[in-house]
GROMACS .gro file of C-alpha atoms in nm:
model
  478
    1THR     CA    1   3.592   3.314   1.143
    2THR     CA    2   3.636   3.296   0.767
    3HIS     CA    3   3.361   3.194   0.532
    4SER     CA    4   3.519   2.847   0.488
    5GLU     CA    5   3.559   2.802   0.864
    6ARG     CA    6   3.196   2.891   0.915
    7HIS     CA    7   3.106   2.629   0.656
    8LEU     CA    8   3.319   2.374   0.839
    9ASP     CA    9   3.151   2.454   1.171
   10LEU     CA   10   2.816   2.415   1.000
   11ALA     CA   11   2.919   2.079   0.858
   12ARG     CA   12   3.017   1.958   1.205
   13ALA     CA   13   2.689   2.079   1.350
   14CYS     CA   14   2.488   1.920   1.074
   15ARG     CA   15   2.672   1.592   1.107
   16CYS     CA   16   2.590   1.595   1.476
   17ALA     CA   17   2.226   1.675   1.413
   18PHE     CA   18   2.187   1.439   1.118
   19PRO     CA   19   2.435   1.154   1.179
   20GLY     CA   20   2.307   0.934   0.896
   21ARG     CA   21   2.506   0.923   0.574
   22HIS     CA   22   2.274   1.028   0.294
   23GLU     CA   23   2.370   1.011  -0.069
   24PRO     CA   24   2.263   1.287  -0.309
   25THR     CA   25   1.934   1.199  -0.466
   26THR     CA   26   1.618   1.359  -0.595
   27PRO     CA   27   1.376   1.566  -0.383
   28THR     CA   28   1.110   1.403  -0.174
   29PRO     CA   29   0.791   1.361  -0.379
   30THR     CA   30   0.480   1.453  -0.189
   31GLN     CA   31   0.151   1.269  -0.239
   32GLY     CA   32   0.024   1.319  -0.591
   33GLU     CA   33   0.341   1.505  -0.701
   34ARG     CA   34   0.507   1.413  -1.030
   35ALA     CA   35   0.880   1.435  -1.082
   36PRO     CA   36   0.987   1.730  -1.298
   37ALA     CA   37   1.139   1.632  -1.630
   38ASP     CA   38   1.447   1.850  -1.579
   39HIS     CA   39   1.570   2.033  -1.270
   40GLY     CA   40   1.781   2.273  -1.479
   41ASN     CA   41   1.981   2.514  -1.266
   42GLN     CA   42   1.787   2.456  -0.948
   43TRP     CA   43   1.951   2.336  -0.630
   44ASN     CA   44   1.708   2.076  -0.511
   45LEU     CA   45   1.915   1.807  -0.343
   46PRO     CA   46   1.849   1.664   0.005
   47PHE     CA   47   2.060   1.738   0.306
   48GLY     CA   48   2.297   1.529   0.515
   49GLY     CA   49   2.587   1.630   0.734
   50ALA     CA   50   2.828   1.390   0.565
   51GLN     CA   51   2.714   1.510   0.224
   52LEU     CA   52   2.774   1.874   0.318
   53ALA     CA   53   3.118   1.797   0.460
   54ARG     CA   54   3.223   1.631   0.134
   55ARG     CA   55   3.135   1.948  -0.058
   56LEU     CA   56   3.357   2.199   0.126
   57ASN     CA   57   3.694   2.343   0.016
   58GLY     CA   58   3.553   2.583  -0.238
   59ARG     CA   59   3.306   2.345  -0.399
   60PRO     CA   60   2.935   2.432  -0.396
   61ILE     CA   61   2.739   2.335  -0.087
   62ARG     CA   62   2.444   2.152  -0.234
   63CYS     CA   63   2.188   2.229   0.028
   64HIS     CA   64   1.949   2.516   0.086
   65LEU     CA   65   1.688   2.670   0.309
   66PRO     CA   66   1.332   2.744   0.200
   67ASP     CA   67   1.268   3.056   0.000
   68GLY     CA   68   1.241   3.355   0.233
   69GLN     CA   69   1.225   3.172   0.563
   70VAL     CA   70   1.415   2.976   0.827
   71THR     CA   71   1.201   2.697   0.960
   72PRO     CA   72   1.249   2.577   1.322
   73CYS     CA   73   1.106   2.235   1.395
   74SER     CA   74   1.156   1.924   1.600
   75CYS     CA   75   1.353   1.636   1.456
   76SER     CA   76   1.090   1.545   1.201
   77THR     CA   77   1.049   1.632   0.833
   78ALA     CA   78   0.973   1.935   0.620
   79VAL     CA   79   0.928   1.998   0.250
   80PHE     CA   80   1.148   2.253   0.075
   81HIS     CA   81   1.122   2.426  -0.261
   82PRO     CA   82   1.380   2.456  -0.543
   83VAL     CA   83   1.634   2.738  -0.514
   84PRO     CA   84   1.712   2.946  -0.826
   85LYS     CA   85   2.075   2.936  -0.928
   86GLN     CA   86   2.113   3.313  -0.925
   87ARG     CA   87   2.022   3.328  -0.552
   88ARG     CA   88   2.242   3.046  -0.425
   89GLU     CA   89   2.493   3.265  -0.237
   90LEU     CA   90   2.210   3.426  -0.041
   91TYR     CA   91   2.084   3.085   0.058
   92ILE     CA   92   2.431   2.962   0.150
   93ASP     CA   93   2.462   3.257   0.388
   94ARG     CA   94   2.123   3.175   0.539
   95LEU     CA   95   2.237   2.815   0.579
   96VAL     CA   96   2.552   2.926   0.761
   97ILE     CA   97   2.353   3.154   0.993
   98ALA     CA   98   2.117   2.867   1.071
   99GLY     CA   99   2.414   2.643   1.149
  100GLU     CA  100   2.557   2.897   1.392
  101MET     CA  101   2.220   2.910   1.566
  102MET     CA  102   2.237   2.535   1.611
  103LEU     CA  103   2.591   2.558   1.747
  104ASN     CA  104   2.479   2.814   2.004
  105GLY     CA  105   2.195   2.588   2.115
  106ALA     CA  106   1.935   2.861   2.060
  107LEU     CA  107   1.747   2.673   1.793
  108PHE     CA  108   1.747   2.320   1.660
  109LEU     CA  109   1.684   2.348   1.289
  110LEU     CA  110   1.595   2.095   1.030
  111VAL     CA  111   1.740   2.264   0.724
  112CYS     CA  112   1.656   2.004   0.463
  113ALA     CA  113   1.420   1.709   0.502
  114ALA     CA  114   1.432   1.513   0.182
  115ALA     CA  115   1.722   1.298   0.299
  116ARG     CA  116   1.535   1.082   0.541
  117ALA     CA  117   1.691   0.748   0.629
  118ALA     CA  118   1.347   0.593   0.612
  119ALA     CA  119   1.021   0.697   0.454
  120SER     CA  120   0.752   0.792   0.701
  121GLY     CA  121   0.476   0.532   0.728
  122GLY     CA  122   0.193   0.782   0.673
  123ASP     CA  123  -0.102   0.717   0.444
  124GLY     CA  124  -0.021   0.753   0.075
  125PRO     CA  125   0.246   0.661  -0.181
  126LEU     CA  126   0.591   0.558  -0.063
  127LEU     CA  127   0.881   0.782  -0.157
  128ASN     CA  128   0.907   0.748  -0.535
  129GLY     CA  129   0.637   0.483  -0.507
  130ASN     CA  130   0.532   0.545  -0.867
  131PHE     CA  131   0.897   0.531  -0.986
  132GLU     CA  132   0.875   0.862  -1.171
  133TYR     CA  133   1.211   0.970  -1.028
  134ALA     CA  134   1.444   0.797  -1.272
  135PRO     CA  135   1.786   0.641  -1.217
  136ASN     CA  136   2.091   0.805  -1.370
  137ARG     CA  137   2.160   0.668  -1.718
  138SER     CA  138   2.518   0.598  -1.615
  139GLN     CA  139   2.380   0.339  -1.372
  140MET     CA  140   2.180   0.155  -1.636
  141ASN     CA  141   2.254  -0.079  -1.924
  142GLY     CA  142   1.969  -0.015  -2.163
  143THR     CA  143   1.663  -0.065  -1.945
  144ARG     CA  144   1.840  -0.279  -1.685
  145VAL     CA  145   1.925  -0.114  -1.353
  146MET     CA  146   2.286  -0.196  -1.272
  147ALA     CA  147   2.349  -0.019  -0.939
  148PRO     CA  148   2.166  -0.124  -0.619
  149ASN     CA  149   2.074   0.236  -0.524
  150ALA     CA  150   2.018   0.370  -0.874
  151ILE     CA  151   1.641   0.417  -0.836
  152PRO     CA  152   1.589   0.700  -0.584
  153TYR     CA  153   1.464   0.579  -0.243
  154TRP     CA  154   1.478   0.211  -0.350
  155LYS     CA  155   1.738  -0.063  -0.332
  156VAL     CA  156   1.727  -0.329  -0.603
  157THR     CA  157   1.882  -0.672  -0.638
  158GLY     CA  158   1.891  -0.908  -0.933
  159PHE     CA  159   1.754  -0.843  -1.282
  160VAL     CA  160   1.545  -0.526  -1.245
  161GLU     CA  161   1.442  -0.312  -1.542
  162TYR     CA  162   1.324   0.049  -1.542
  163ILE     CA  163   1.056   0.069  -1.808
  164GLU     CA  164   0.866   0.346  -1.979
  165SER     CA  165   0.504   0.335  -2.089
  166GLY     CA  166   0.474   0.267  -2.461
  167ALA     CA  167   0.802   0.077  -2.486
  168ARG     CA  168   0.799  -0.252  -2.674
  169GLN     CA  169   0.903  -0.583  -2.524
  170GLY     CA  170   0.890  -0.836  -2.803
  171ASP     CA  171   0.539  -0.819  -2.945
  172MET     CA  172   0.404  -0.651  -2.630
  173VAL     CA  173   0.355  -0.278  -2.581
  174LEU     CA  174   0.411  -0.198  -2.214
  175THR     CA  175   0.175   0.030  -2.023
  176VAL     CA  176   0.185   0.162  -1.667
  177PRO     CA  177  -0.114   0.256  -1.449
  178GLU     CA  178   0.019   0.591  -1.325
  179GLY     CA  179   0.265   0.831  -1.481
  180ARG     CA  180   0.509   0.698  -1.738
  181HIS     CA  181   0.746   0.468  -1.551
  182ALA     CA  182   0.750   0.143  -1.352
  183VAL     CA  183   0.991  -0.139  -1.270
  184GLN     CA  184   0.996  -0.495  -1.396
  185LEU     CA  185   1.126  -0.775  -1.175
  186GLY     CA  186   1.312  -1.053  -1.351
  187THR     CA  187   1.411  -1.390  -1.208
  188GLU     CA  188   1.534  -1.378  -0.847
  189SER     CA  189   1.509  -1.001  -0.817
  190SER     CA  190   1.370  -0.764  -0.557
  191ILE     CA  191   1.305  -0.402  -0.466
  192ARG     CA  192   1.308  -0.271  -0.110
  193GLN     CA  193   1.257   0.052   0.080
  194GLN     CA  194   1.305   0.144   0.444
  195LEU     CA  195   0.993   0.264   0.623
  196SER     CA  196   0.961   0.461   0.944
  197VAL     CA  197   0.665   0.313   1.132
  198THR     CA  198   0.520   0.291   1.482
  199ARG     CA  199   0.617  -0.023   1.667
  200GLY     CA  200   0.319  -0.248   1.736
  201LYS     CA  201   0.093  -0.075   1.483
  202TYR     CA  202  -0.067  -0.245   1.182
  203TYR     CA  203  -0.002  -0.129   0.825
  204SER     CA  204  -0.132  -0.221   0.483
  205ILE     CA  205   0.072  -0.200   0.164
  206THR     CA  206  -0.093  -0.151  -0.175
  207PHE     CA  207   0.085  -0.190  -0.509
  208SER     CA  208  -0.013  -0.247  -0.871
  209ALA     CA  209   0.122  -0.544  -1.068
  210ALA     CA  210   0.091  -0.669  -1.424
  211ARG     CA  211   0.202  -1.002  -1.567
  212THR     CA  212   0.424  -1.016  -1.874
  213CYS     CA  213   0.493  -1.389  -1.896
  214ALA     CA  214   0.290  -1.702  -1.962
  215GLN     CA  215   0.411  -1.904  -1.665
  216SER     CA  216   0.252  -1.900  -1.321
  217GLU     CA  217   0.395  -1.591  -1.155
  218ARG     CA  218   0.403  -1.536  -0.781
  219LEU     CA  219   0.536  -1.245  -0.583
  220LYS     CA  220   0.672  -1.264  -0.231
  221VAL     CA  221   0.618  -0.970   0.003
  222SER     CA  222   0.777  -0.919   0.344
  223VAL     CA  223   0.908  -0.674   0.600
  224VAL     CA  224   1.232  -0.716   0.793
  225PRO     CA  225   1.222  -0.749   1.087
  226GLY     CA  226   0.885  -0.922   1.079
  227ASP     CA  227   0.706  -1.239   1.183
  228ASP     CA  228   0.987  -1.493   1.150
  229ASP     CA  229   1.106  -1.280   0.853
  230VAL     CA  230   0.915  -1.519   0.625
  231ALA     CA  231   0.775  -1.374   0.304
  232ASP     CA  232   0.408  -1.414   0.214
  233GLU     CA  233   0.336  -1.533  -0.137
  234LEU     CA  234   0.082  -1.344  -0.348
  235PRO     CA  235  -0.061  -1.531  -0.648
  236ILE     CA  236  -0.088  -1.305  -0.953
  237GLN     CA  237  -0.165  -1.573  -1.211
  238THR     CA  238  -0.529  -1.466  -1.251
  239VAL     CA  239  -0.581  -1.128  -1.421
  240TYR     CA  240  -0.899  -0.964  -1.293
  241THR     CA  241  -0.915  -0.656  -1.517
  242SER     CA  242  -0.914  -0.602  -1.893
  243SER     CA  243  -0.622  -0.359  -1.866
  244GLY     CA  244  -0.393  -0.631  -1.732
  245TRP     CA  245  -0.320  -0.426  -1.417
  246ASP     CA  246  -0.444  -0.527  -1.073
  247SER     CA  247  -0.377  -0.362  -0.738
  248TYR     CA  248  -0.286  -0.598  -0.452
  249SER     CA  249  -0.281  -0.543  -0.078
  250TRP     CA  250  -0.076  -0.696   0.202
  251ALA     CA  251  -0.047  -0.615   0.571
  252PHE     CA  252   0.202  -0.643   0.855
  253LYS     CA  253   0.249  -0.558   1.221
  254ALA     CA  254   0.551  -0.339   1.284
  255LYS     CA  255   0.805  -0.513   1.507
  256GLN     CA  256   1.043  -0.217   1.514
  257GLY     CA  257   1.032   0.155   1.441
  258VAL     CA  258   1.218   0.110   1.112
  259VAL     CA  259   1.150  -0.182   0.880
  260SER     CA  260   1.251  -0.278   0.528
  261PHE     CA  261   0.962  -0.351   0.294
  262ILE     CA  262   1.054  -0.601   0.020
  263ILE     CA  263   0.885  -0.720  -0.299
  264HIS     CA  264   1.064  -1.026  -0.436
  265HIS     CA  265   1.013  -1.220  -0.758
  266GLY     CA  266   1.151  -1.572  -0.743
  267ASP     CA  267   1.240  -1.828  -1.007
  268ASP     CA  268   0.933  -1.913  -1.217
  269HIS     CA  269   1.143  -2.146  -1.437
  270ALA     CA  270   1.123  -1.898  -1.723
  271GLU     CA  271   1.360  -1.934  -2.017
  272ASP     CA  272   1.411  -1.558  -2.019
  273PRO     CA  273   1.556  -1.429  -1.689
  274ALA     CA  274   1.414  -1.084  -1.768
  275CYS     CA  275   1.060  -1.222  -1.776
  276GLY     CA  276   0.860  -1.111  -1.475
  277PRO     CA  277   0.588  -0.885  -1.337
  278ILE     CA  278   0.580  -0.506  -1.363
  279ILE     CA  279   0.535  -0.314  -1.036
  280ASP     CA  280   0.402   0.040  -0.987
  281CYS     CA  281   0.205   0.263  -0.747
  282VAL     CA  282   0.340   0.137  -0.412
  283ALA     CA  283   0.159   0.295  -0.116
  284ILE     CA  284   0.105   0.244   0.257
  285ARG     CA  285  -0.180   0.298   0.501
  286ALA     CA  286  -0.186   0.273   0.880
  287LEU     CA  287  -0.470   0.045   0.990
  288ASN     CA  288  -0.691   0.132   1.284
  289PRO     CA  289  -0.903  -0.179   1.344
  290PRO     CA  290  -1.241  -0.097   1.499
  291ARG     CA  291  -1.371  -0.289   1.798
  292ALA     CA  292  -1.678  -0.505   1.831
  293THR     CA  293  -1.972  -0.341   2.010
  294PRO     CA  294  -2.294  -0.467   2.173
  295HIS     CA  295  -2.472  -0.351   1.858
  296ASN     CA  296  -2.238  -0.543   1.628
  297MET     CA  297  -2.023  -0.833   1.742
  298LEU     CA  298  -1.833  -0.833   1.412
  299ILE     CA  299  -1.517  -0.628   1.366
  300ASN     CA  300  -1.519  -0.397   1.065
  301GLY     CA  301  -1.856  -0.525   0.948
  302ASP     CA  302  -1.903  -0.217   0.730
  303PHE     CA  303  -1.558  -0.264   0.568
  304GLU     CA  304  -1.470   0.102   0.620
  305GLU     CA  305  -1.123   0.008   0.744
  306GLY     CA  306  -0.900  -0.144   0.478
  307PRO     CA  307  -0.607  -0.099   0.241
  308TYR     CA  308  -0.509   0.222   0.066
  309ILE     CA  309  -0.691   0.283  -0.263
  310THR     CA  310  -0.498   0.502  -0.505
  311PRO     CA  311  -0.702   0.808  -0.605
  312GLY     CA  312  -0.822   0.765  -0.962
  313SER     CA  313  -0.767   0.388  -0.955
  314PRO     CA  314  -1.065   0.236  -1.143
  315TRP     CA  315  -1.021  -0.126  -1.042
  316GLY     CA  316  -1.022  -0.139  -0.662
  317VAL     CA  317  -0.773  -0.336  -0.453
  318LEU     CA  318  -0.746  -0.714  -0.438
  319VAL     CA  319  -0.719  -0.876  -0.095
  320PRO     CA  320  -0.531  -1.208  -0.127
  321PRO     CA  321  -0.580  -1.530   0.071
  322ILE     CA  322  -0.537  -1.470   0.445
  323ASP     CA  323  -0.565  -1.732   0.718
  324GLU     CA  324  -0.583  -1.708   1.096
  325ASP     CA  325  -0.209  -1.658   1.139
  326ASP     CA  326  -0.172  -1.368   0.897
  327THR     CA  327  -0.225  -0.997   0.944
  328SER     CA  328  -0.518  -0.892   0.728
  329PRO     CA  329  -0.528  -0.572   0.520
  330LEU     CA  330  -0.904  -0.599   0.579
  331PRO     CA  331  -0.913  -0.591   0.962
  332GLY     CA  332  -1.133  -0.854   1.123
  333TRP     CA  333  -1.175  -1.059   0.805
  334MET     CA  334  -1.002  -1.359   0.653
  335VAL     CA  335  -0.997  -1.449   0.285
  336MET     CA  336  -1.009  -1.827   0.253
  337SER     CA  337  -0.879  -1.958  -0.079
  338TYR     CA  338  -0.585  -2.135  -0.236
  339SER     CA  339  -0.511  -1.871  -0.499
  340LYS     CA  340  -0.809  -1.637  -0.544
  341VAL     CA  341  -0.900  -1.299  -0.397
  342VAL     CA  342  -1.182  -1.063  -0.304
  343LYS     CA  343  -1.192  -0.705  -0.429
  344TYR     CA  344  -1.201  -0.405  -0.196
  345ILE     CA  345  -1.393  -0.119  -0.360
  346ASP     CA  346  -1.476   0.243  -0.277
  347SER     CA  347  -1.769   0.475  -0.343
  348ALA     CA  348  -1.551   0.709  -0.552
  349HIS     CA  349  -1.534   0.453  -0.833
  350PHE     CA  350  -1.814   0.203  -0.759
  351ARG     CA  351  -2.161   0.191  -0.607
  352VAL     CA  352  -2.154   0.061  -0.250
  353PRO     CA  353  -2.463  -0.010  -0.033
  354HIS     CA  354  -2.342   0.172   0.279
  355GLY     CA  355  -2.064   0.414   0.368
  356ALA     CA  356  -1.756   0.451   0.149
  357ARG     CA  357  -1.620   0.095   0.123
  358ALA     CA  358  -1.744  -0.257   0.045
  359VAL     CA  359  -1.623  -0.597  -0.079
  360GLU     CA  360  -1.694  -0.748  -0.422
  361LEU     CA  361  -1.683  -1.128  -0.452
  362VAL     CA  362  -1.509  -1.171  -0.788
  363ALA     CA  363  -1.390  -1.533  -0.781
  364GLY     CA  364  -1.706  -1.742  -0.740
  365LEU     CA  365  -1.690  -2.059  -0.534
  366GLU     CA  366  -1.311  -2.047  -0.507
  367VAL     CA  367  -1.294  -1.785  -0.233
  368ALA     CA  368  -1.483  -1.707   0.088
  369LEU     CA  369  -1.494  -1.402   0.311
  370VAL     CA  370  -1.480  -1.522   0.672
  371GLN     CA  371  -1.485  -1.380   1.024
  372GLU     CA  372  -1.472  -1.574   1.349
  373VAL     CA  373  -1.652  -1.420   1.646
  374ALA     CA  374  -1.683  -1.521   2.011
  375THR     CA  375  -2.034  -1.642   2.099
  376VAL     CA  376  -2.217  -1.798   2.393
  377PRO     CA  377  -2.342  -2.152   2.326
  378GLY     CA  378  -2.718  -2.159   2.294
  379SER     CA  379  -2.755  -1.787   2.230
  380SER     CA  380  -2.995  -1.667   1.961
  381CYS     CA  381  -2.818  -1.473   1.686
  382ARG     CA  382  -2.922  -1.259   1.392
  383LEU     CA  383  -2.681  -1.187   1.107
  384GLN     CA  384  -2.785  -0.894   0.885
  385PHE     CA  385  -2.614  -0.784   0.564
  386SER     CA  386  -2.653  -0.610   0.227
  387VAL     CA  387  -2.602  -0.772  -0.114
  388GLY     CA  388  -2.583  -0.567  -0.433
  389ASP     CA  389  -2.381  -0.477  -0.741
  390ALA     CA  390  -2.105  -0.220  -0.790
  391ALA     CA  391  -2.254  -0.039  -1.094
  392ASN     CA  392  -1.967  -0.173  -1.303
  393GLY     CA  393  -2.173  -0.353  -1.566
  394CYS     CA  394  -2.189  -0.679  -1.373
  395ALA     CA  395  -2.537  -0.789  -1.482
  396ALA     CA  396  -2.689  -1.125  -1.385
  397SER     CA  397  -3.036  -1.254  -1.302
  398PRO     CA  398  -2.981  -1.356  -1.040
  399MET     CA  399  -2.650  -1.329  -0.866
  400ARG     CA  400  -2.640  -1.544  -0.555
  401VAL     CA  401  -2.448  -1.496  -0.233
  402GLN     CA  402  -2.421  -1.793   0.001
  403VAL     CA  403  -2.423  -1.700   0.370
  404ALA     CA  404  -2.334  -1.965   0.624
  405THR     CA  405  -2.262  -2.029   0.991
  406ALA     CA  406  -2.210  -2.355   1.180
  407ARG     CA  407  -2.583  -2.388   1.248
  408GLY     CA  408  -2.743  -2.233   0.942
  409SER     CA  409  -2.701  -2.117   0.583
  410LYS     CA  410  -2.891  -1.919   0.325
  411SER     CA  411  -2.877  -1.846  -0.048
  412VAL     CA  412  -2.952  -1.479  -0.116
  413PRO     CA  413  -3.052  -1.395  -0.477
  414TYR     CA  414  -3.004  -1.051  -0.625
  415ASN     CA  415  -3.119  -0.950  -0.973
  416SER     CA  416  -2.844  -0.723  -1.099
  417LYS     CA  417  -2.869  -0.489  -1.396
  418GLY     CA  418  -2.512  -0.378  -1.342
  419THR     CA  419  -2.616  -0.022  -1.264
  420GLY     CA  420  -2.599  -0.027  -0.883
  421GLY     CA  421  -2.841  -0.125  -0.611
  422TYR     CA  422  -2.871  -0.366  -0.322
  423THR     CA  423  -3.105  -0.571  -0.108
  424ARG     CA  424  -3.104  -0.621   0.268
  425ASP     CA  425  -3.136  -0.970   0.418
  426ALA     CA  426  -3.080  -1.163   0.742
  427LEU     CA  427  -2.993  -1.509   0.873
  428ASP     CA  428  -3.114  -1.629   1.215
  429PHE     CA  429  -2.929  -1.911   1.392
  430THR     CA  430  -2.841  -2.052   1.733
  431ALA     CA  431  -2.477  -2.049   1.838
  432ASP     CA  432  -2.350  -2.394   1.929
  433GLY     CA  433  -2.001  -2.309   2.053
  434ASN     CA  434  -1.773  -2.050   2.206
  435SER     CA  435  -1.691  -1.920   1.860
  436THR     CA  436  -1.887  -1.895   1.537
  437ARG     CA  437  -1.762  -1.844   1.184
  438VAL     CA  438  -1.957  -1.618   0.951
  439VAL     CA  439  -1.896  -1.702   0.584
  440PHE     CA  440  -1.986  -1.524   0.258
  441TYR     CA  441  -1.915  -1.649  -0.094
  442SER     CA  442  -2.055  -1.614  -0.444
  443SER     CA  443  -2.216  -1.923  -0.594
  444GLY     CA  444  -2.145  -1.812  -0.952
  445TYR     CA  445  -1.881  -1.665  -1.181
  446HIS     CA  446  -1.946  -1.335  -1.357
  447THR     CA  447  -1.780  -1.093  -1.599
  448THR     CA  448  -1.879  -0.739  -1.693
  449SER     CA  449  -2.126  -0.696  -1.978
  450ASP     CA  450  -1.886  -0.492  -2.196
  451GLY     CA  451  -1.718  -0.809  -2.319
  452SER     CA  452  -1.379  -0.708  -2.180
  453GLY     CA  453  -1.350  -1.018  -1.963
  454THR     CA  454  -1.315  -0.821  -1.641
  455LEU     CA  455  -1.413  -1.046  -1.350
  456CYS     CA  456  -1.689  -0.918  -1.123
  457GLY     CA  457  -1.948  -1.040  -0.874
  458PRO     CA  458  -2.195  -0.951  -0.601
  459VAL     CA  459  -2.110  -0.685  -0.344
  460VAL     CA  460  -2.133  -0.752   0.031
  461ASP     CA  461  -2.157  -0.466   0.280
  462ASP     CA  462  -2.294  -0.345   0.614
  463VAL     CA  463  -2.270  -0.680   0.795
  464SER     CA  464  -2.383  -0.696   1.158
  465LEU     CA  465  -2.424  -0.974   1.413
  466VAL     CA  466  -2.618  -0.955   1.738
  467CYS     CA  467  -2.661  -1.248   1.977
  468VAL     CA  468  -2.888  -1.267   2.283
  469SER     CA  469  -2.832  -1.529   2.549
  470ARG     CA  470  -3.134  -1.720   2.672
  471PRO     CA  471  -3.220  -1.650   3.038
  472HIS     CA  472  -3.138  -1.931   3.279
  473ALA     CA  473  -3.436  -2.124   3.421
  474ARG     CA  474  -3.512  -2.040   3.783
  475ARG     CA  475  -3.599  -2.302   4.043
  476LEU     CA  476  -3.902  -2.229   4.259
  477LEU     CA  477  -3.834  -2.281   4.628
  478ARG     CA  478  -4.114  -2.379   4.862
   0.00000   0.00000   0.00000
């Protein structure tokens, strides 16, 4: 066969192996990877059978194999490196050889993996989750994104802007939490990405958001298909950090193997349709809820299972209001409030009493951390827990955490110097029903001592509940 015929055979084989139609786009960013400023003469485009077929008839085949190797694998993913321009013919030949091997059935090769129809739902940032891979300028009007698929790996609708850190918007200088780029959602706009997940498994999404407008802003988050395909509303009116950026979490149960994750900004009755929140650092984490044990009837009482926290993120992750019908990014726990949150923190950036994770109560009386547990009426129960501070300058003498059940409550004081520490306490009560709610909330409002206005509060961790049923009275027979 001629060189062109071999290319054509390869295109047919690749289309068979990779039937999805994938448009040329930028390479898959791995966790922590930044997009290069300029690809220069490197071939670094993803692979698809349809894409390869369109580039025959003497035009360059914009696909390559890894440097110095042919990688056999199952139908999964792989990461490939840029190919220098001067070596492209060598790599084309290797590509053709690999295609012939597929045609002969000796080896099923995945020759390029960046062109996945859906991002894998593994722990870490979504594909281009920090938006550092920029849209083509021909698909933009100033900062506005004009084409639905202009931002690599994302689909946009409505008034969406691609912004750069340091740019001015009126009297405001825009900043982003990671890298140099983010997106801003105007009125009735959205961004979405397809995710490859495991059906029936629970996942948590984390993303950072900053307000830019004075009106009450709310974001809607959903997956399709999902529970009735109804979006959950996240209130972002309150700013909890001095930087203006907060990280939010949201969770879902996968109904299918591929879902579309959507962040939507509705109509906030703003005069300027471009006015809306800025979004950055979108990540996912598979949740593995622990089970209750005889030594602890509470699920996830140590808070070790929870949403993804971006490495280097100094402000933790906010867990929004969650009721009984919602999937919680903090397994086992509900957040009861109209519009306030609790903060999920880690030992890498804060002081926690036990393990690597804990919860900070940052919204005073307006929010409660709740778990409902099955109990035996009349059983004697002991609830144990730790109360402390996160070493974030949240000083108060004292902070108070209110602990309550249906048959008892307690106010636990803690004198905080804002440098870290905790106290251990307990609440004894008698269960009076088949289920008992355990409730924690802060009785005061606090801000950090640096005068920045950052909201803070007492930390709750290492919560355990043990109940012992009373023995039944025995009748003496004569």
